[in-house]
Coordinates of C-alpha atoms in Angstrom, one line a residue:
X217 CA 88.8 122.1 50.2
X218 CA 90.9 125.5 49.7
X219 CA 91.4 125.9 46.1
X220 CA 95.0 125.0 46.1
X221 CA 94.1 121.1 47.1
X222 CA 91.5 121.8 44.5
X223 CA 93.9 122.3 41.8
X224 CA 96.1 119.0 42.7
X225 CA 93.1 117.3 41.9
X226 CA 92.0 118.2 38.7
X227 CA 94.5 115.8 37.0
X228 CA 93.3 112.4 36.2
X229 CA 93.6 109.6 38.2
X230 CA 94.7 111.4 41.5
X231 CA 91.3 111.0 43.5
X232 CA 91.7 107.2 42.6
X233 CA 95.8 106.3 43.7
X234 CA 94.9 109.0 46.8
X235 CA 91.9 107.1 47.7
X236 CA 93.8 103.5 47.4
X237 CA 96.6 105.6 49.7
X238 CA 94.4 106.0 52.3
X239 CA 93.0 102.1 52.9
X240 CA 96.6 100.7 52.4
X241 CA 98.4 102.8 54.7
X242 CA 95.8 102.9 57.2
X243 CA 97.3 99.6 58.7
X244 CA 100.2 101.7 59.7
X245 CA 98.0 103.5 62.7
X246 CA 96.2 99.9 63.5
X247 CA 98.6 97.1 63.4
X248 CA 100.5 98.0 66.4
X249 CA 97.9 99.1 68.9
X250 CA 96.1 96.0 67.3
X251 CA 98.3 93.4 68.2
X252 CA 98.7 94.8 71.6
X253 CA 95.0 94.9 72.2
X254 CA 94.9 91.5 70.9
X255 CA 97.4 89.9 73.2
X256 CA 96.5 91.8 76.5
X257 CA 92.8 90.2 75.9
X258 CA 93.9 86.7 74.9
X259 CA 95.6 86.8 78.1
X260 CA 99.4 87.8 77.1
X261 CA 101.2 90.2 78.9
X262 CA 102.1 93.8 78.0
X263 CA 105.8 93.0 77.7
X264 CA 105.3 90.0 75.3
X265 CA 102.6 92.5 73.6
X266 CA 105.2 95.5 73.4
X267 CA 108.3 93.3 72.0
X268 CA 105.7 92.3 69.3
X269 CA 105.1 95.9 67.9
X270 CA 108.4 96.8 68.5
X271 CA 109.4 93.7 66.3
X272 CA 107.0 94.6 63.6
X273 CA 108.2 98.0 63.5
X274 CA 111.8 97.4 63.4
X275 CA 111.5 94.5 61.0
X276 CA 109.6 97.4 58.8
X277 CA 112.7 99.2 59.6
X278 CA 115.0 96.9 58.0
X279 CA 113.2 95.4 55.4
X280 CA 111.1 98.6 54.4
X281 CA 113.7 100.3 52.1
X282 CA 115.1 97.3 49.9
X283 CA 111.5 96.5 49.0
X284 CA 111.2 100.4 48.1
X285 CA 114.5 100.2 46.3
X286 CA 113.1 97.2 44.2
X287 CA 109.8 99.3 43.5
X288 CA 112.4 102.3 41.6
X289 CA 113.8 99.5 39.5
X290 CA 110.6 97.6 38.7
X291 CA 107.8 99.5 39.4
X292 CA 105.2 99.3 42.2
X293 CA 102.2 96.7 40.6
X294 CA 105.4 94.1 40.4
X295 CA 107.1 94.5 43.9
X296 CA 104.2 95.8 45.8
X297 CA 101.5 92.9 45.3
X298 CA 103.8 89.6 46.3
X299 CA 105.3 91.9 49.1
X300 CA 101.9 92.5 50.5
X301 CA 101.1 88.9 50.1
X302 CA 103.5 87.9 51.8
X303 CA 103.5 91.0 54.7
X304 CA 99.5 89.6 54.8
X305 CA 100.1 85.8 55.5
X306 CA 102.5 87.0 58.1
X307 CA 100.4 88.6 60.4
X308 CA 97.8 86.0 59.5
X309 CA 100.3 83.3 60.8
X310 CA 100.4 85.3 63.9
X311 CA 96.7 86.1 64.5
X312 CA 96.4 81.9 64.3
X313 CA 99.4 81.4 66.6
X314 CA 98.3 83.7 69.3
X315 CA 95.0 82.5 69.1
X316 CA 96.1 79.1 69.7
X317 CA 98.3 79.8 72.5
X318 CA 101.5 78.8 70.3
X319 CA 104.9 79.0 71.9
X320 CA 106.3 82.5 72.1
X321 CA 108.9 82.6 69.7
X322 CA 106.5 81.6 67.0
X323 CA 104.6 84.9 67.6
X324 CA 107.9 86.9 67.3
X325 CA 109.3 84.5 63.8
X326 CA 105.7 85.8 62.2
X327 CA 106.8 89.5 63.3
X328 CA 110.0 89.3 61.9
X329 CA 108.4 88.4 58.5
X330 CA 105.3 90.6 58.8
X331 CA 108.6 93.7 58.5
X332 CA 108.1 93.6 54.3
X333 CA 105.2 95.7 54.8
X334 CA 105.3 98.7 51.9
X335 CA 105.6 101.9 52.8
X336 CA 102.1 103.1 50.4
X337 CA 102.6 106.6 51.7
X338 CA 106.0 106.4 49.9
X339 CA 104.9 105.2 47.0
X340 CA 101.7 107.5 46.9
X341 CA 104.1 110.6 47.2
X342 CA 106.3 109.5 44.3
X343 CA 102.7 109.2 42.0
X344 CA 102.3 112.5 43.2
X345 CA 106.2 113.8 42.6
X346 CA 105.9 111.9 38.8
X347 CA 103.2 114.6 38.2
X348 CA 104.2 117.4 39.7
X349 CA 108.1 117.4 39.7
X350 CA 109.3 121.1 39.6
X351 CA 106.3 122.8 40.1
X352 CA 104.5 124.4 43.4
X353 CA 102.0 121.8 43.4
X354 CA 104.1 119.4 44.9
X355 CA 104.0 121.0 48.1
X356 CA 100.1 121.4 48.1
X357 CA 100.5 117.4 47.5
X358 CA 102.9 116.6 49.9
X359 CA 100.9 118.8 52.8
X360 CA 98.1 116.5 51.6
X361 CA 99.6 113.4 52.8
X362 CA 100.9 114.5 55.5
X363 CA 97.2 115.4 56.5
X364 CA 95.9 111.8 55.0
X365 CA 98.8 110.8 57.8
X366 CA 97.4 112.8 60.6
X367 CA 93.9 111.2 59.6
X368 CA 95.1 107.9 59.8
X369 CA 96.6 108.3 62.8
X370 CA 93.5 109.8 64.0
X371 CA 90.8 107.3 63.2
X372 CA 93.3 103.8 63.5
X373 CA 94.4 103.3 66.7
X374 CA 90.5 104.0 68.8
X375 CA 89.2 102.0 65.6
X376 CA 91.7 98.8 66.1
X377 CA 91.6 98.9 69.9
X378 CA 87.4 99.1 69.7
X379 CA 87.3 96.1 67.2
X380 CA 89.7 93.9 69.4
X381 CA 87.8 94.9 72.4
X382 CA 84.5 94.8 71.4
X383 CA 84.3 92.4 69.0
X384 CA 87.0 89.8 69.1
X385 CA 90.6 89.7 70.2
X386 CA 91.7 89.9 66.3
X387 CA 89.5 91.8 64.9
X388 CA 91.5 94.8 64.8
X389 CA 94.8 93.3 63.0
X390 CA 92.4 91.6 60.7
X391 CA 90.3 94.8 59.3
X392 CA 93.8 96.4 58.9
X393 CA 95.0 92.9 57.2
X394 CA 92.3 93.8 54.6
X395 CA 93.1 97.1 54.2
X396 CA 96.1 96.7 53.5
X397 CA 95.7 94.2 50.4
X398 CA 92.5 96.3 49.0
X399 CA 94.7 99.5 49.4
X400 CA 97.4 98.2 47.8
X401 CA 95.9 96.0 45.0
X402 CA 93.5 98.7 44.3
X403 CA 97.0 101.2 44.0
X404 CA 99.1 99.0 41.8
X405 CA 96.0 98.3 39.7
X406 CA 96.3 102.2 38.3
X407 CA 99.4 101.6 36.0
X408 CA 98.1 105.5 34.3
X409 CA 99.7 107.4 37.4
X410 CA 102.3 104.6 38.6
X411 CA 106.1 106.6 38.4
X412 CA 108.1 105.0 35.6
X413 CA 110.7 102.5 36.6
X414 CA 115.0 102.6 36.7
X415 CA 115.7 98.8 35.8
X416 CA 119.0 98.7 36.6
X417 CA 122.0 98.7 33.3
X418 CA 125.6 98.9 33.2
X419 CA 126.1 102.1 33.8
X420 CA 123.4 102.5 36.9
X421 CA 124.3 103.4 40.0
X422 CA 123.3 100.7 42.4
X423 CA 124.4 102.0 45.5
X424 CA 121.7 102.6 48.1
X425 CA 119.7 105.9 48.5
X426 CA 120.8 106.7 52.1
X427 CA 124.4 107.2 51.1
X428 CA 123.2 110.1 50.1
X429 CA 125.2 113.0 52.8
X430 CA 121.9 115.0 53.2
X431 CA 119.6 111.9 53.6
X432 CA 121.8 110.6 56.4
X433 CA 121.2 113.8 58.1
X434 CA 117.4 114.0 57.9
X435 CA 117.4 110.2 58.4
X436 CA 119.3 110.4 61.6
X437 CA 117.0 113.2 62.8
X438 CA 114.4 111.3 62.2
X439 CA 115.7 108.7 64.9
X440 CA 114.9 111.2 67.6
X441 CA 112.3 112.2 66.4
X442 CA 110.5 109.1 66.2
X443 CA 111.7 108.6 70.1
X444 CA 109.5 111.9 70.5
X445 CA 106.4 110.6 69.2
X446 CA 106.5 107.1 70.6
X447 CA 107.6 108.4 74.0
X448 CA 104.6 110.7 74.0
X449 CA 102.4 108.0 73.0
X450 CA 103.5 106.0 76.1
X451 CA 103.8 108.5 78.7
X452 CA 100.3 109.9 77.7
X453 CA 98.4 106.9 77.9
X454 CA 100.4 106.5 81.4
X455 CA 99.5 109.7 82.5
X456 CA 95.8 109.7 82.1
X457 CA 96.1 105.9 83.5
X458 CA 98.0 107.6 86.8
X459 CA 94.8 110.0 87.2
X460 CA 92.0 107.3 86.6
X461 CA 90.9 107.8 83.3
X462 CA 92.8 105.7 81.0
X463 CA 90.5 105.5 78.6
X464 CA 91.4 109.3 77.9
X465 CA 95.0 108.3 76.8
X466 CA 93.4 107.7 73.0
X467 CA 91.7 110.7 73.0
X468 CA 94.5 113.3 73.9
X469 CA 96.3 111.4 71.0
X470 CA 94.3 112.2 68.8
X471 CA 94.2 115.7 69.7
X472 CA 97.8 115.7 68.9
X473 CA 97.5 113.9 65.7
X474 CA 94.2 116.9 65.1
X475 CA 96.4 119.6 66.1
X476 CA 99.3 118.3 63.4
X477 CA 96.6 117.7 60.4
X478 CA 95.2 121.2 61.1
X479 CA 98.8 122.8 60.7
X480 CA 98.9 120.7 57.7
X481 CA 95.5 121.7 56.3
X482 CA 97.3 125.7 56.8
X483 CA 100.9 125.0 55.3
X484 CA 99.7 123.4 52.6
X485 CA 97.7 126.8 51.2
X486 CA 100.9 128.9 51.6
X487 CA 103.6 129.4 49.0
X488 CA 107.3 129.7 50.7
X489 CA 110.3 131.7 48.4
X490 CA 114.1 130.9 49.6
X491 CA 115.2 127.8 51.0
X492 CA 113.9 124.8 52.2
X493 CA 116.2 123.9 55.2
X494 CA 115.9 126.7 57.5
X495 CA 112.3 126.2 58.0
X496 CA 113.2 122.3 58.6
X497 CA 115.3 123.4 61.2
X498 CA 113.2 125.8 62.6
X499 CA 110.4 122.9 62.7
X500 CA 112.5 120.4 64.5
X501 CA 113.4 123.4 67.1
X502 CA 109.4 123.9 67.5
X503 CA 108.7 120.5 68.1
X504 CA 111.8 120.1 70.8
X505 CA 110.3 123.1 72.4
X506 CA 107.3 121.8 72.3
X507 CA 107.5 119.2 74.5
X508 CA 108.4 121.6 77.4
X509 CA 104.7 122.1 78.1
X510 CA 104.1 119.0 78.7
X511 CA 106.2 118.7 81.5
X512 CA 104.2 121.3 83.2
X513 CA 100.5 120.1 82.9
X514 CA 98.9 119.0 86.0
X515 CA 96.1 117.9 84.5
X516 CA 94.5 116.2 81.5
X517 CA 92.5 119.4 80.4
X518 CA 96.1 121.3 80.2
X519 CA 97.8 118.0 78.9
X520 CA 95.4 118.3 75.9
X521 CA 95.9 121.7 75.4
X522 CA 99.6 121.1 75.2
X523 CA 99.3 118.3 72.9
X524 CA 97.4 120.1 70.6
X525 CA 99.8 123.3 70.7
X526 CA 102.9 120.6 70.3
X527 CA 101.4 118.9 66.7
X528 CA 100.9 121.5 65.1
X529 CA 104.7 121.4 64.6
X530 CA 104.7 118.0 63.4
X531 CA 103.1 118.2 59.9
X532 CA 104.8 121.2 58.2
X533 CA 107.9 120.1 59.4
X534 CA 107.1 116.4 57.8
X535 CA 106.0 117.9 54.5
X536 CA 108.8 120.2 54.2
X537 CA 111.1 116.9 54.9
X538 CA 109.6 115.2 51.7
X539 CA 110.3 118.4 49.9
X540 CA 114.1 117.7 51.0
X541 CA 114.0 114.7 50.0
X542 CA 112.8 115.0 46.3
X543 CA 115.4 117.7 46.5
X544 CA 118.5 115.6 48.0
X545 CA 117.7 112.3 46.0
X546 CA 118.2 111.3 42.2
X547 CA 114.9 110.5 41.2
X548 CA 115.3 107.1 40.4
X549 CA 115.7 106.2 43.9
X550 CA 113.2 108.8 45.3
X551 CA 111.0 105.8 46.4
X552 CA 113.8 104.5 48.6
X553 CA 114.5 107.4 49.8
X554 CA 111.1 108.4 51.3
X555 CA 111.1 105.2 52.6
X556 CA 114.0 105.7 54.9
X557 CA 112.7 108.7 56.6
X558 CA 109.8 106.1 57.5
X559 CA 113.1 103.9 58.9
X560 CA 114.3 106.0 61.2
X561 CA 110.7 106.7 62.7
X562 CA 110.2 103.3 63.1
X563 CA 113.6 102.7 64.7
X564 CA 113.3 106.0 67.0
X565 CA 109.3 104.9 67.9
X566 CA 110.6 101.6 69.7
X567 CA 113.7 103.3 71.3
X568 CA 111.6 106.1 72.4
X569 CA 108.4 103.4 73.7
X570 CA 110.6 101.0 75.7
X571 CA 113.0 103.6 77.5
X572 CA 109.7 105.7 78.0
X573 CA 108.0 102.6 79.8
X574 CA 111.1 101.9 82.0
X575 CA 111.1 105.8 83.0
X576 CA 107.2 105.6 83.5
X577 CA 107.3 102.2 85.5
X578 CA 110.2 103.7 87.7
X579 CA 109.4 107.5 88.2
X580 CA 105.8 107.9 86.9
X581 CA 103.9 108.8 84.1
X582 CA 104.8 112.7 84.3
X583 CA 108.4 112.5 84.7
X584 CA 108.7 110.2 81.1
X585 CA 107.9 113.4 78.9
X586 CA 111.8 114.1 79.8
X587 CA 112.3 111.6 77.2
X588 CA 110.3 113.5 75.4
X589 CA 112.4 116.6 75.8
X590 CA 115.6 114.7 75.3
X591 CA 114.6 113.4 72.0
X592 CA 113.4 116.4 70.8
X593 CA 116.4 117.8 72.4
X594 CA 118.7 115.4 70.5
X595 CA 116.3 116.3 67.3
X596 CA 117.4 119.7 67.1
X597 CA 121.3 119.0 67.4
X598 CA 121.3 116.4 64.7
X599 CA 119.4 118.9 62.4
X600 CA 121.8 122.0 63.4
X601 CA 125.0 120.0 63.1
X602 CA 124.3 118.9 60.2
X603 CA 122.8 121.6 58.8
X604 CA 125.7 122.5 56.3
X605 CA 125.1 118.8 54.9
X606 CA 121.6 119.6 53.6
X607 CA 123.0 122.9 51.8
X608 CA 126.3 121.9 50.5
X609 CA 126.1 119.6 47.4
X610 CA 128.2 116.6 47.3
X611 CA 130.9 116.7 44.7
X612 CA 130.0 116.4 41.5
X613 CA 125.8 117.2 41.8
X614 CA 124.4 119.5 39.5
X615 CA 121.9 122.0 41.1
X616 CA 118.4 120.9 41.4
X617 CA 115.3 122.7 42.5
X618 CA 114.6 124.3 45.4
X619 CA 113.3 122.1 49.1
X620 CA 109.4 123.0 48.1
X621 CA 110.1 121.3 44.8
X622 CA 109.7 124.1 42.4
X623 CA 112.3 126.2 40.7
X624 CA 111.2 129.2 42.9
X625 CA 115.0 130.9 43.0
X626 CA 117.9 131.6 41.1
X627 CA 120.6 129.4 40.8
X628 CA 123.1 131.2 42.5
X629 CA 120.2 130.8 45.4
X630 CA 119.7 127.8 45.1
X631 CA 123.1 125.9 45.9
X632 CA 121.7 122.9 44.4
X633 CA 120.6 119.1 45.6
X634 CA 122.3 116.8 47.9
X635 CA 123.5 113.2 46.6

C-alpha cells in the first residue's frame, strides 16, 4: 500500500477491527442479490423476489439508525451482538420459510425483522474517527473504507449469486448469514479500539442525530443518490440481458464498483487545504454528469467503459461525505449519524430499482439510464440548494474542524460544524 495507508496502520489493533469490518459488512453486497437468486431458483417470481430486497433494505432503513443511536449510548459489544442475533434468526426464518414453500407474507414478516441489521461500516469508521479525530489520518481512513466498500461490492454479489446457483438455492444468504455474526462478534470482541460510549444523563441531549440542518441536507442527497446506483444496477443487468449476454450484467458492475475503489485508492494519498463542501458538491455534479454516457453506449464494450469512467466519482465523493459528517455531528452521536447516510441509500436504492424496472419493462433497457440521469439530476439540486446549510453553523455551535477532519485552516476559514 502507498505509505499513507501505511501509516493508519501502524497503531494497534487497526488491522484486527478492519479485518472484522470486512466479513461483517460483506453481507451488505450479498444479502440482496442472494435472496433474489434464492427465490428465482426455488421457483418464486422476480416481483415476489424484488419486494423482498426492497423490504430488507428499507426495514434497514428504518430500524438502522436507532440501533446506531443505542450503540453512542452503550457501546457497540452491548447493542451490536443481540442485534445481530436477532438480524441472523431473521433471515434464518426466511431461508426455512421459502424453502418450505410458506405462504408469502411469512417471507415478507421475516424481512421486516431481518431490517436491525448494523451498519459495521458505521461503526468501523467511528473506531477509526476515536483514533484519529482532528488529524489528516482520518481521511486516509475514511478513503480506506470506502475502498473496503467498493471491494465488497465487488466480490459479493457474483459470490452470492454463484453459491445460490451452483450450489443450493440458500447458500448465498447463508455464507453472508455467517459473515455477518463472525464479523461482528469478532468486532465487538476488540473492546481496546471500541469508541467510548454517551450513556445518556440529565443534561444529554437526546434528540436524534438527523435534526442536525447539514445532515438533513447530505441525508436527503443521499436519497437520489441511492436511486442512481440502484437504477444503474437494474438497467445494466437489463441491458446486457436485451443484447443476449446477461450473464455480463455482474461483470460491468463490477467494473463500476473497480472504477470507484481505484478513485478511492488515489484520493485517499492526497491531502486537500480549504473546505470540505465544495468538493462534495463538485462530486455529486460528477456523478450526475456521469450518467450521461451511459445513455449513449450502443454496446456492452462502451457500456463498460462508461461505467468505469462514471465510479470513479462515487468514492471520493463518499469519503469526503464521512468527512462532513464527523464535521456536522456532535461526536456522541457520530455513530448515528453515519448511519443515516446509509438510510437514505437504502431508501433511494429501492425507489431507484422499482421505477427503473417499470421504465425498463415499458421502454427498454437503454431508455431506464434516464432515471439514472434524473436522480443524479435531482442529486446535484439537493446538494446546491442546500449548499449554504453545510457551511452555515446552526445557532449556537462552536467551530469545529475542517470537512477532511483535521484542523487544516484558520478559524476565520473555517466557519465551523453543523448541528
Amino acid at each position: 500500500m502507498p505509505s499513507p495507508y501505511r501509516a493508519i496502520f501502524a497503531l494497534p489493533g487497526t488491522k484486527g477491527f478492519t479485518a472484522a469490518g470486512l466479513l461483517g459488512r460483506m453481507p451488505l453486497s450479498m444479502v440482496g442479490i442472494g435472496v433474489l437468486t434464492m427465490v428465482t431458483e426455488l421457483g418464486g417470481s422476480y416481483a415476489l423476489a424484488g419486494g423482498l430486497t426492497a423490504t430488507i433494505a428499507l426495514s434497514a432503513a428504518a430500524v438502522g439508525p436507532q440501533v446506531s443511536r443505542l450503540v453512542d449510548r452503550h457501546g457497540q459489544r452491548r447493542v451490536l451482538r443481540p442485534a445481530t442475533l436477532v438480524a441472523a434468526a431473521s433471515v434464518t426464518g426466511l431461508l426455512v420459510a421459502a424453502a418450505n414453500g410458506w405462504p408469502s407474507w411469512t417471507l415478507f414478516l421475516f424481512a421486516v425483522v431481518a431490517g436491525c441489521v448494523p451498519s459495521v461500516g458505521s461503526m468501523v469508521r467511528a473506531r477509526w474517527t476515536a483514533l484519529f479525530r482532528d488529524t489528516p489520518q482520518l481521511h486516509t481512513a475514511y478513503s480506506f473504507e470506502s475502498i473496503v466498500d467498493e471491494v465488497c461490492f465487488i466480490v459479493g454479489p457474483p459470490l452470492a449469486a454463484l453459491l445460490s446457483a451452483g450450489w443450493f438455492p440458500e447458500a448465498g444468504p447463508v455464507v453472508a448469514v455467517v459473515f455477518l455474526v463472525a464479523g461482528v462478534w469478532w468486532l465487538t470482541a476488540l473492546t481496546a479500539t471500541e469508541p467510548e460510549p454517551h450513556p445518556r444523563s440529565d443534561e444529554s441531549d437526546t434528540s436524534s442525530a438527523l435534526r442536525s440542518r447539514g445532515l438533513q441536507v447530505l441525508v436527503a442527497t443521499f436519497v437520489a443518490t441511492g436511486a442512481i446506483f440502484g437504477s444503474v444496477d437494474v438497467v445494466t443487468m437489463g441491458f446486457a440481458e436485451e443484447l443476449g449476454s446477461k450473464s455480463a450484467g455482474g461483470l460491468l458492475l463490477a467494473v463500476w464498483a473497480f472504477g470507484s475503489c481505484l478513485a478511492g485508492i488515489v484520493f485517499g494519498t492526497l491531502r486537500f487545504k480549504g473546505k470540505a463542501e465544495p468538493r462534495w458538491v463538485l462530486g455529486i455534479s460528477a456523478m450526475a454528469v456521469s450518467m450521461i454516457p451511459l445513455l449513449l453506449a450502443g454496446n456492452l464494450p462502451i457500456l463498460a467503459v462508461a461505467l468505469f469512467v462514471s465510479g470513479l466519482a462515487i468514492a471520493p465523493t463518499m469519503i469526503t461525505t464521512m468527512a462532513l459528517i464527523e464535521a456536522h455531528v456532535p461526536r456522541e452521536k457520530l455513530t448515528e449519524g453515519m448511519t443515516w447516510i446509509s438510510t437514505g441509500l437504502a431508501v433511494g436504492i429501492a425507489l431507484g430499482s422499482s421505477v427503473a424496472g417499470l421504465v425498463v419493462d415499458g421502454a427498454g433497457a437503454r431508455s431506464g439510464y434516464v432515471v439514472s440521469l434524473s436522480a443524479g439530476a435531482a442529486a446535484a439540486a439537493v446538494a446546491f440548494a442546500g449548499y449554504r446549510r453545510l457551511t452555515r453553523p446552526a445557532q449556537g455551535e462552536e467551530p469545529s474542524s475542517d470537512g477532511d477532519g483535521y484542523s487544516g485552516n484558520s478559524r476565520e476559514e473555517q466557519p465551523g460544524r453543523v448541528a
